[in-house]
Amino acid sequence: MHDLLTFSDHLRLIDERSTAFRAAVAAAPSLDMPVPTHPGRTLFDLVQHVGVGRRKSAAIVAAGPADAPPEKSAWEDGTGAPREREALLAWWTESVERLTSALREAGPDRGCWTWWGDSQSPQTSGAWARRQVAEIAVHTYDVQLTMGNPEPLPDEVALDGFDDCQFTLCSTDVAWPHEPAVVEYYATEGRS
């Protein structure tokens, strides 16, 4: 795996993208708005999905080396995200704080369970941090698109996300549910 960014960079970008996510959700006229990139999901549904994902990732990192992810009770209390906007935003902030605290405590090299198994990405907390940047960045874009004002991904996020996609998502031994395809990439600007 070729790291474009450091662990510290990933933590910084998790914070930046999470702040942008929160701001977009706070500005939404309604949490019931449909998310065009997630048919059947509302903005509330997306916030809950992404928040639970950060909580689950935090529990995985905190658990350390393992053959499977921790039990659901380690990250979910059964109540889900609150429906009221201010409480939902506080819940989102807490979800991200759990994640960043677990990552800081673990550092970049701690072994932990990963769903990407035998790929070129390591099974470490540092690789989880990298995945989180891509996840939060893409879902921030989803929220911004829902609001009608999507912002481009920051270059460093896009470049690192591309690298992560190639060496984590596309090279894992996890069954891929899509038909095989050949993809060609061309850089039109910046590094390639």
JSON list of C-alpha atoms in Angstrom, two decimals:
[
{"chain": "A", "resi": 1, "resn": "MET", "atom": "CA", "xyz": [0.00, 0.00, 0.00]},
{"chain": "A", "resi": 2, "resn": "HIS", "atom": "CA", "xyz": [1.22, 3.48, -0.85]},
{"chain": "A", "resi": 3, "resn": "ASP", "atom": "CA", "xyz": [0.30, 5.98, 1.84]},
{"chain": "A", "resi": 4, "resn": "LEU", "atom": "CA", "xyz": [-0.37, 9.43, 0.49]},
{"chain": "A", "resi": 5, "resn": "LEU", "atom": "CA", "xyz": [-1.28, 10.84, 3.87]},
{"chain": "A", "resi": 6, "resn": "THR", "atom": "CA", "xyz": [-0.06, 10.22, 7.42]},
{"chain": "A", "resi": 7, "resn": "PHE", "atom": "CA", "xyz": [-2.13, 9.01, 10.37]},
{"chain": "A", "resi": 8, "resn": "SER", "atom": "CA", "xyz": [-2.16, 12.59, 11.70]},
{"chain": "A", "resi": 9, "resn": "ASP", "atom": "CA", "xyz": [-3.45, 13.79, 8.33]},
{"chain": "A", "resi": 10, "resn": "HIS", "atom": "CA", "xyz": [-6.24, 11.21, 8.47]},
{"chain": "A", "resi": 11, "resn": "LEU", "atom": "CA", "xyz": [-7.27, 12.32, 11.97]},
{"chain": "A", "resi": 12, "resn": "ARG", "atom": "CA", "xyz": [-7.28, 15.97, 10.83]},
{"chain": "A", "resi": 13, "resn": "LEU", "atom": "CA", "xyz": [-9.39, 15.10, 7.77]},
{"chain": "A", "resi": 14, "resn": "ILE", "atom": "CA", "xyz": [-11.85, 13.03, 9.82]},
{"chain": "A", "resi": 15, "resn": "ASP", "atom": "CA", "xyz": [-12.37, 16.13, 11.94]},
{"chain": "A", "resi": 16, "resn": "GLU", "atom": "CA", "xyz": [-12.66, 18.48, 8.93]},
{"chain": "A", "resi": 17, "resn": "ARG", "atom": "CA", "xyz": [-15.05, 16.28, 6.95]},
{"chain": "A", "resi": 18, "resn": "SER", "atom": "CA", "xyz": [-17.12, 15.50, 10.09]},
{"chain": "A", "resi": 19, "resn": "THR", "atom": "CA", "xyz": [-17.46, 19.22, 10.78]},
{"chain": "A", "resi": 20, "resn": "ALA", "atom": "CA", "xyz": [-18.58, 19.80, 7.17]},
{"chain": "A", "resi": 21, "resn": "PHE", "atom": "CA", "xyz": [-21.06, 16.90, 7.50]},
{"chain": "A", "resi": 22, "resn": "ARG", "atom": "CA", "xyz": [-22.48, 18.37, 10.71]},
{"chain": "A", "resi": 23, "resn": "ALA", "atom": "CA", "xyz": [-22.77, 21.85, 9.18]},
{"chain": "A", "resi": 24, "resn": "ALA", "atom": "CA", "xyz": [-24.64, 20.53, 6.15]},
{"chain": "A", "resi": 25, "resn": "VAL", "atom": "CA", "xyz": [-27.07, 18.57, 8.32]},
{"chain": "A", "resi": 26, "resn": "ALA", "atom": "CA", "xyz": [-27.57, 21.60, 10.60]},
{"chain": "A", "resi": 27, "resn": "ALA", "atom": "CA", "xyz": [-28.45, 23.76, 7.57]},
{"chain": "A", "resi": 28, "resn": "ALA", "atom": "CA", "xyz": [-30.98, 21.32, 6.09]},
{"chain": "A", "resi": 29, "resn": "PRO", "atom": "CA", "xyz": [-34.55, 22.62, 6.07]},
{"chain": "A", "resi": 30, "resn": "SER", "atom": "CA", "xyz": [-35.80, 19.14, 7.02]},
{"chain": "A", "resi": 31, "resn": "LEU", "atom": "CA", "xyz": [-34.33, 15.85, 8.18]},
{"chain": "A", "resi": 32, "resn": "ASP", "atom": "CA", "xyz": [-36.97, 14.12, 6.05]},
{"chain": "A", "resi": 33, "resn": "MET", "atom": "CA", "xyz": [-35.40, 15.26, 2.77]},
{"chain": "A", "resi": 34, "resn": "PRO", "atom": "CA", "xyz": [-34.71, 12.32, 0.43]},
{"chain": "A", "resi": 35, "resn": "VAL", "atom": "CA", "xyz": [-31.02, 11.70, -0.29]},
{"chain": "A", "resi": 36, "resn": "PRO", "atom": "CA", "xyz": [-30.64, 11.36, -4.08]},
{"chain": "A", "resi": 37, "resn": "THR", "atom": "CA", "xyz": [-27.55, 9.14, -3.85]},
{"chain": "A", "resi": 38, "resn": "HIS", "atom": "CA", "xyz": [-29.27, 6.75, -1.42]},
{"chain": "A", "resi": 39, "resn": "PRO", "atom": "CA", "xyz": [-32.74, 5.95, -2.80]},
{"chain": "A", "resi": 40, "resn": "GLY", "atom": "CA", "xyz": [-35.24, 5.30, -0.05]},
{"chain": "A", "resi": 41, "resn": "ARG", "atom": "CA", "xyz": [-33.18, 7.06, 2.62]},
{"chain": "A", "resi": 42, "resn": "THR", "atom": "CA", "xyz": [-33.90, 10.40, 4.20]},
{"chain": "A", "resi": 43, "resn": "LEU", "atom": "CA", "xyz": [-31.32, 12.78, 5.57]},
{"chain": "A", "resi": 44, "resn": "PHE", "atom": "CA", "xyz": [-32.10, 11.47, 9.05]},
{"chain": "A", "resi": 45, "resn": "ASP", "atom": "CA", "xyz": [-31.55, 7.89, 7.87]},
{"chain": "A", "resi": 46, "resn": "LEU", "atom": "CA", "xyz": [-28.18, 8.86, 6.40]},
{"chain": "A", "resi": 47, "resn": "VAL", "atom": "CA", "xyz": [-27.02, 10.61, 9.58]},
{"chain": "A", "resi": 48, "resn": "GLN", "atom": "CA", "xyz": [-28.02, 7.57, 11.62]},
{"chain": "A", "resi": 49, "resn": "HIS", "atom": "CA", "xyz": [-26.27, 5.20, 9.19]},
{"chain": "A", "resi": 50, "resn": "VAL", "atom": "CA", "xyz": [-23.04, 7.20, 9.14]},
{"chain": "A", "resi": 51, "resn": "GLY", "atom": "CA", "xyz": [-23.07, 7.80, 12.91]},
{"chain": "A", "resi": 52, "resn": "VAL", "atom": "CA", "xyz": [-23.60, 4.12, 13.71]},
{"chain": "A", "resi": 53, "resn": "GLY", "atom": "CA", "xyz": [-20.77, 3.31, 11.28]},
{"chain": "A", "resi": 54, "resn": "ARG", "atom": "CA", "xyz": [-18.39, 5.61, 13.18]},
{"chain": "A", "resi": 55, "resn": "ARG", "atom": "CA", "xyz": [-19.43, 4.00, 16.47]},
{"chain": "A", "resi": 56, "resn": "LYS", "atom": "CA", "xyz": [-18.88, 0.52, 15.07]},
{"chain": "A", "resi": 57, "resn": "SER", "atom": "CA", "xyz": [-15.48, 1.51, 13.66]},
{"chain": "A", "resi": 58, "resn": "ALA", "atom": "CA", "xyz": [-14.51, 2.97, 17.05]},
{"chain": "A", "resi": 59, "resn": "ALA", "atom": "CA", "xyz": [-15.45, -0.30, 18.78]},
{"chain": "A", "resi": 60, "resn": "ILE", "atom": "CA", "xyz": [-13.45, -2.32, 16.24]},
{"chain": "A", "resi": 61, "resn": "VAL", "atom": "CA", "xyz": [-10.33, -0.19, 16.73]},
{"chain": "A", "resi": 62, "resn": "ALA", "atom": "CA", "xyz": [-10.72, -0.20, 20.52]},
{"chain": "A", "resi": 63, "resn": "ALA", "atom": "CA", "xyz": [-11.04, -4.01, 20.56]},
{"chain": "A", "resi": 64, "resn": "GLY", "atom": "CA", "xyz": [-7.62, -4.46, 18.95]},
{"chain": "A", "resi": 65, "resn": "PRO", "atom": "CA", "xyz": [-6.57, -7.68, 17.24]},
{"chain": "A", "resi": 66, "resn": "ALA", "atom": "CA", "xyz": [-9.51, -10.01, 16.67]},
{"chain": "A", "resi": 67, "resn": "ASP", "atom": "CA", "xyz": [-10.92, -12.60, 14.28]},
{"chain": "A", "resi": 68, "resn": "ALA", "atom": "CA", "xyz": [-14.29, -10.85, 14.07]},
{"chain": "A", "resi": 69, "resn": "PRO", "atom": "CA", "xyz": [-15.82, -7.49, 14.89]},
{"chain": "A", "resi": 70, "resn": "PRO", "atom": "CA", "xyz": [-17.06, -6.97, 18.45]},
{"chain": "A", "resi": 71, "resn": "GLU", "atom": "CA", "xyz": [-20.66, -7.74, 19.32]},
{"chain": "A", "resi": 72, "resn": "LYS", "atom": "CA", "xyz": [-23.22, -5.10, 18.29]},
{"chain": "A", "resi": 73, "resn": "SER", "atom": "CA", "xyz": [-23.71, -4.13, 21.94]},
{"chain": "A", "resi": 74, "resn": "ALA", "atom": "CA", "xyz": [-20.19, -2.66, 21.90]},
{"chain": "A", "resi": 75, "resn": "TRP", "atom": "CA", "xyz": [-21.28, 0.17, 19.62]},
{"chain": "A", "resi": 76, "resn": "GLU", "atom": "CA", "xyz": [-25.07, 0.32, 19.68]},
{"chain": "A", "resi": 77, "resn": "ASP", "atom": "CA", "xyz": [-27.29, 0.76, 22.71]},
{"chain": "A", "resi": 78, "resn": "GLY", "atom": "CA", "xyz": [-30.46, -0.15, 20.86]},
{"chain": "A", "resi": 79, "resn": "THR", "atom": "CA", "xyz": [-31.94, 3.35, 20.91]},
{"chain": "A", "resi": 80, "resn": "GLY", "atom": "CA", "xyz": [-30.47, 4.60, 17.63]},
{"chain": "A", "resi": 81, "resn": "ALA", "atom": "CA", "xyz": [-30.05, 8.23, 16.75]},
{"chain": "A", "resi": 82, "resn": "PRO", "atom": "CA", "xyz": [-32.43, 10.77, 18.28]},
{"chain": "A", "resi": 83, "resn": "ARG", "atom": "CA", "xyz": [-34.95, 12.38, 15.89]},
{"chain": "A", "resi": 84, "resn": "GLU", "atom": "CA", "xyz": [-34.74, 15.94, 17.25]},
{"chain": "A", "resi": 85, "resn": "ARG", "atom": "CA", "xyz": [-32.15, 17.93, 15.25]},
{"chain": "A", "resi": 86, "resn": "GLU", "atom": "CA", "xyz": [-30.02, 19.35, 18.08]},
{"chain": "A", "resi": 87, "resn": "ALA", "atom": "CA", "xyz": [-29.92, 15.98, 19.85]},
{"chain": "A", "resi": 88, "resn": "LEU", "atom": "CA", "xyz": [-29.08, 14.29, 16.54]},
{"chain": "A", "resi": 89, "resn": "LEU", "atom": "CA", "xyz": [-26.20, 16.72, 15.94]},
{"chain": "A", "resi": 90, "resn": "ALA", "atom": "CA", "xyz": [-24.89, 16.09, 19.47]},
{"chain": "A", "resi": 91, "resn": "TRP", "atom": "CA", "xyz": [-25.18, 12.33, 18.85]},
{"chain": "A", "resi": 92, "resn": "TRP", "atom": "CA", "xyz": [-23.23, 12.75, 15.58]},
{"chain": "A", "resi": 93, "resn": "THR", "atom": "CA", "xyz": [-20.51, 14.74, 17.37]},
{"chain": "A", "resi": 94, "resn": "GLU", "atom": "CA", "xyz": [-20.28, 12.05, 20.06]},
{"chain": "A", "resi": 95, "resn": "SER", "atom": "CA", "xyz": [-20.05, 9.34, 17.36]},
{"chain": "A", "resi": 96, "resn": "VAL", "atom": "CA", "xyz": [-17.07, 11.07, 15.77]},
{"chain": "A", "resi": 97, "resn": "GLU", "atom": "CA", "xyz": [-15.45, 11.72, 19.16]},
{"chain": "A", "resi": 98, "resn": "ARG", "atom": "CA", "xyz": [-15.67, 8.00, 19.97]},
{"chain": "A", "resi": 99, "resn": "LEU", "atom": "CA", "xyz": [-13.95, 7.23, 16.69]},
{"chain": "A", "resi": 100, "resn": "THR", "atom": "CA", "xyz": [-11.16, 9.79, 16.98]},
{"chain": "A", "resi": 101, "resn": "SER", "atom": "CA", "xyz": [-10.54, 8.90, 20.65]},
{"chain": "A", "resi": 102, "resn": "ALA", "atom": "CA", "xyz": [-10.22, 5.21, 19.80]},
{"chain": "A", "resi": 103, "resn": "LEU", "atom": "CA", "xyz": [-7.88, 5.98, 16.89]},
{"chain": "A", "resi": 104, "resn": "ARG", "atom": "CA", "xyz": [-5.69, 8.34, 18.94]},
{"chain": "A", "resi": 105, "resn": "GLU", "atom": "CA", "xyz": [-5.44, 5.81, 21.76]},
{"chain": "A", "resi": 106, "resn": "ALA", "atom": "CA", "xyz": [-4.56, 2.97, 19.37]},
{"chain": "A", "resi": 107, "resn": "GLY", "atom": "CA", "xyz": [-2.10, 4.90, 17.20]},
{"chain": "A", "resi": 108, "resn": "PRO", "atom": "CA", "xyz": [-1.54, 3.96, 13.55]},
{"chain": "A", "resi": 109, "resn": "ASP", "atom": "CA", "xyz": [0.00, 0.50, 13.90]},
{"chain": "A", "resi": 110, "resn": "ARG", "atom": "CA", "xyz": [-2.30, -1.37, 16.26]},
{"chain": "A", "resi": 111, "resn": "GLY", "atom": "CA", "xyz": [-3.66, -4.54, 14.72]},
{"chain": "A", "resi": 112, "resn": "CYS", "atom": "CA", "xyz": [-7.42, -4.96, 14.54]},
{"chain": "A", "resi": 113, "resn": "TRP", "atom": "CA", "xyz": [-10.10, -6.84, 12.67]},
{"chain": "A", "resi": 114, "resn": "THR", "atom": "CA", "xyz": [-10.94, -5.52, 9.21]},
{"chain": "A", "resi": 115, "resn": "TRP", "atom": "CA", "xyz": [-13.56, -6.52, 6.68]},
{"chain": "A", "resi": 116, "resn": "TRP", "atom": "CA", "xyz": [-11.05, -6.18, 3.84]},
{"chain": "A", "resi": 117, "resn": "GLY", "atom": "CA", "xyz": [-9.08, -9.24, 4.91]},
{"chain": "A", "resi": 118, "resn": "ASP", "atom": "CA", "xyz": [-6.32, -10.23, 2.52]},
{"chain": "A", "resi": 119, "resn": "SER", "atom": "CA", "xyz": [-5.97, -6.99, 0.58]},
{"chain": "A", "resi": 120, "resn": "GLN", "atom": "CA", "xyz": [-2.98, -4.73, 0.12]},
{"chain": "A", "resi": 121, "resn": "SER", "atom": "CA", "xyz": [-4.24, -2.54, 2.97]},
{"chain": "A", "resi": 122, "resn": "PRO", "atom": "CA", "xyz": [-3.00, -3.53, 6.41]},
{"chain": "A", "resi": 123, "resn": "GLN", "atom": "CA", "xyz": [-5.28, -4.75, 9.16]},
{"chain": "A", "resi": 124, "resn": "THR", "atom": "CA", "xyz": [-4.45, -1.83, 11.45]},
{"chain": "A", "resi": 125, "resn": "SER", "atom": "CA", "xyz": [-6.02, 1.14, 13.15]},
{"chain": "A", "resi": 126, "resn": "GLY", "atom": "CA", "xyz": [-4.16, 3.37, 10.67]},
{"chain": "A", "resi": 127, "resn": "ALA", "atom": "CA", "xyz": [-5.95, 1.69, 7.78]},
{"chain": "A", "resi": 128, "resn": "TRP", "atom": "CA", "xyz": [-9.26, 2.18, 9.63]},
{"chain": "A", "resi": 129, "resn": "ALA", "atom": "CA", "xyz": [-8.46, 5.90, 9.97]},
{"chain": "A", "resi": 130, "resn": "ARG", "atom": "CA", "xyz": [-7.86, 6.09, 6.24]},
{"chain": "A", "resi": 131, "resn": "ARG", "atom": "CA", "xyz": [-11.16, 4.32, 5.47]},
{"chain": "A", "resi": 132, "resn": "GLN", "atom": "CA", "xyz": [-13.01, 6.70, 7.77]},
{"chain": "A", "resi": 133, "resn": "VAL", "atom": "CA", "xyz": [-11.81, 9.75, 5.83]},
{"chain": "A", "resi": 134, "resn": "ALA", "atom": "CA", "xyz": [-13.21, 8.32, 2.61]},
{"chain": "A", "resi": 135, "resn": "GLU", "atom": "CA", "xyz": [-16.48, 7.24, 4.24]},
{"chain": "A", "resi": 136, "resn": "ILE", "atom": "CA", "xyz": [-17.17, 10.56, 5.93]},
{"chain": "A", "resi": 137, "resn": "ALA", "atom": "CA", "xyz": [-16.07, 12.57, 2.89]},
{"chain": "A", "resi": 138, "resn": "VAL", "atom": "CA", "xyz": [-18.38, 10.71, 0.51]},
{"chain": "A", "resi": 139, "resn": "HIS", "atom": "CA", "xyz": [-21.33, 10.98, 2.89]},
{"chain": "A", "resi": 140, "resn": "THR", "atom": "CA", "xyz": [-20.62, 14.69, 3.44]},
{"chain": "A", "resi": 141, "resn": "TYR", "atom": "CA", "xyz": [-20.93, 15.07, -0.31]},
{"chain": "A", "resi": 142, "resn": "ASP", "atom": "CA", "xyz": [-24.22, 13.13, -0.17]},
{"chain": "A", "resi": 143, "resn": "VAL", "atom": "CA", "xyz": [-25.64, 15.59, 2.41]},
{"chain": "A", "resi": 144, "resn": "GLN", "atom": "CA", "xyz": [-24.39, 18.61, 0.47]},
{"chain": "A", "resi": 145, "resn": "LEU", "atom": "CA", "xyz": [-25.90, 17.21, -2.73]},
{"chain": "A", "resi": 146, "resn": "THR", "atom": "CA", "xyz": [-29.20, 16.74, -0.91]},
{"chain": "A", "resi": 147, "resn": "MET", "atom": "CA", "xyz": [-29.05, 20.43, -0.01]},
{"chain": "A", "resi": 148, "resn": "GLY", "atom": "CA", "xyz": [-28.32, 21.36, -3.62]},
{"chain": "A", "resi": 149, "resn": "ASN", "atom": "CA", "xyz": [-24.82, 22.69, -2.98]},
{"chain": "A", "resi": 150, "resn": "PRO", "atom": "CA", "xyz": [-22.27, 19.88, -3.27]},
{"chain": "A", "resi": 151, "resn": "GLU", "atom": "CA", "xyz": [-18.67, 20.92, -2.79]},
{"chain": "A", "resi": 152, "resn": "PRO", "atom": "CA", "xyz": [-15.83, 19.08, -4.51]},
{"chain": "A", "resi": 153, "resn": "LEU", "atom": "CA", "xyz": [-13.79, 16.76, -2.33]},
{"chain": "A", "resi": 154, "resn": "PRO", "atom": "CA", "xyz": [-10.55, 18.38, -1.18]},
{"chain": "A", "resi": 155, "resn": "ASP", "atom": "CA", "xyz": [-7.73, 17.21, -3.47]},
{"chain": "A", "resi": 156, "resn": "GLU", "atom": "CA", "xyz": [-5.86, 15.40, -0.69]},
{"chain": "A", "resi": 157, "resn": "VAL", "atom": "CA", "xyz": [-9.03, 13.50, 0.26]},
{"chain": "A", "resi": 158, "resn": "ALA", "atom": "CA", "xyz": [-9.79, 12.58, -3.35]},
{"chain": "A", "resi": 159, "resn": "LEU", "atom": "CA", "xyz": [-6.25, 11.39, -4.11]},
{"chain": "A", "resi": 160, "resn": "ASP", "atom": "CA", "xyz": [-5.92, 9.38, -0.91]},
{"chain": "A", "resi": 161, "resn": "GLY", "atom": "CA", "xyz": [-9.46, 8.05, -1.37]},
{"chain": "A", "resi": 162, "resn": "PHE", "atom": "CA", "xyz": [-8.62, 6.87, -4.87]},
{"chain": "A", "resi": 163, "resn": "ASP", "atom": "CA", "xyz": [-5.54, 5.06, -3.56]},
{"chain": "A", "resi": 164, "resn": "ASP", "atom": "CA", "xyz": [-7.58, 3.56, -0.71]},
{"chain": "A", "resi": 165, "resn": "CYS", "atom": "CA", "xyz": [-10.24, 2.39, -3.15]},
{"chain": "A", "resi": 166, "resn": "GLN", "atom": "CA", "xyz": [-7.67, 0.69, -5.37]},
{"chain": "A", "resi": 167, "resn": "PHE", "atom": "CA", "xyz": [-5.84, -1.07, -2.54]},
{"chain": "A", "resi": 168, "resn": "THR", "atom": "CA", "xyz": [-8.67, -1.74, -0.10]},
{"chain": "A", "resi": 169, "resn": "LEU", "atom": "CA", "xyz": [-12.03, -1.91, -1.84]},
{"chain": "A", "resi": 170, "resn": "CYS", "atom": "CA", "xyz": [-10.87, -3.33, -5.18]},
{"chain": "A", "resi": 171, "resn": "SER", "atom": "CA", "xyz": [-8.23, -5.77, -3.96]},
{"chain": "A", "resi": 172, "resn": "THR", "atom": "CA", "xyz": [-9.95, -7.51, -1.07]},
{"chain": "A", "resi": 173, "resn": "ASP", "atom": "CA", "xyz": [-10.90, -11.17, -1.00]},
{"chain": "A", "resi": 174, "resn": "VAL", "atom": "CA", "xyz": [-14.40, -10.18, 0.17]},
{"chain": "A", "resi": 175, "resn": "ALA", "atom": "CA", "xyz": [-17.00, -11.23, -2.40]},
{"chain": "A", "resi": 176, "resn": "TRP", "atom": "CA", "xyz": [-17.83, -8.34, -4.75]},
{"chain": "A", "resi": 177, "resn": "PRO", "atom": "CA", "xyz": [-21.54, -8.23, -5.58]},
{"chain": "A", "resi": 178, "resn": "HIS", "atom": "CA", "xyz": [-21.10, -6.63, -9.02]},
{"chain": "A", "resi": 179, "resn": "GLU", "atom": "CA", "xyz": [-20.19, -7.85, -12.49]},
{"chain": "A", "resi": 180, "resn": "PRO", "atom": "CA", "xyz": [-16.46, -7.60, -13.33]},
{"chain": "A", "resi": 181, "resn": "ALA", "atom": "CA", "xyz": [-15.42, -4.46, -15.18]},
{"chain": "A", "resi": 182, "resn": "VAL", "atom": "CA", "xyz": [-12.32, -2.86, -16.58]},
{"chain": "A", "resi": 183, "resn": "VAL", "atom": "CA", "xyz": [-11.85, 0.72, -15.48]},
{"chain": "A", "resi": 184, "resn": "GLU", "atom": "CA", "xyz": [-9.39, 3.20, -16.95]},
{"chain": "A", "resi": 185, "resn": "TYR", "atom": "CA", "xyz": [-8.42, 6.31, -15.01]},
{"chain": "A", "resi": 186, "resn": "TYR", "atom": "CA", "xyz": [-7.09, 9.53, -16.48]},
{"chain": "A", "resi": 187, "resn": "ALA", "atom": "CA", "xyz": [-5.90, 12.50, -14.45]},
{"chain": "A", "resi": 188, "resn": "THR", "atom": "CA", "xyz": [-7.08, 15.78, -15.92]},
{"chain": "A", "resi": 189, "resn": "GLU", "atom": "CA", "xyz": [-5.34, 17.96, -13.37]},
{"chain": "A", "resi": 190, "resn": "GLY", "atom": "CA", "xyz": [-3.04, 17.69, -10.36]},
{"chain": "A", "resi": 191, "resn": "ARG", "atom": "CA", "xyz": [-1.05, 14.64, -9.37]},
{"chain": "A", "resi": 192, "resn": "SER", "atom": "CA", "xyz": [-1.82, 11.32, -10.93]}
]
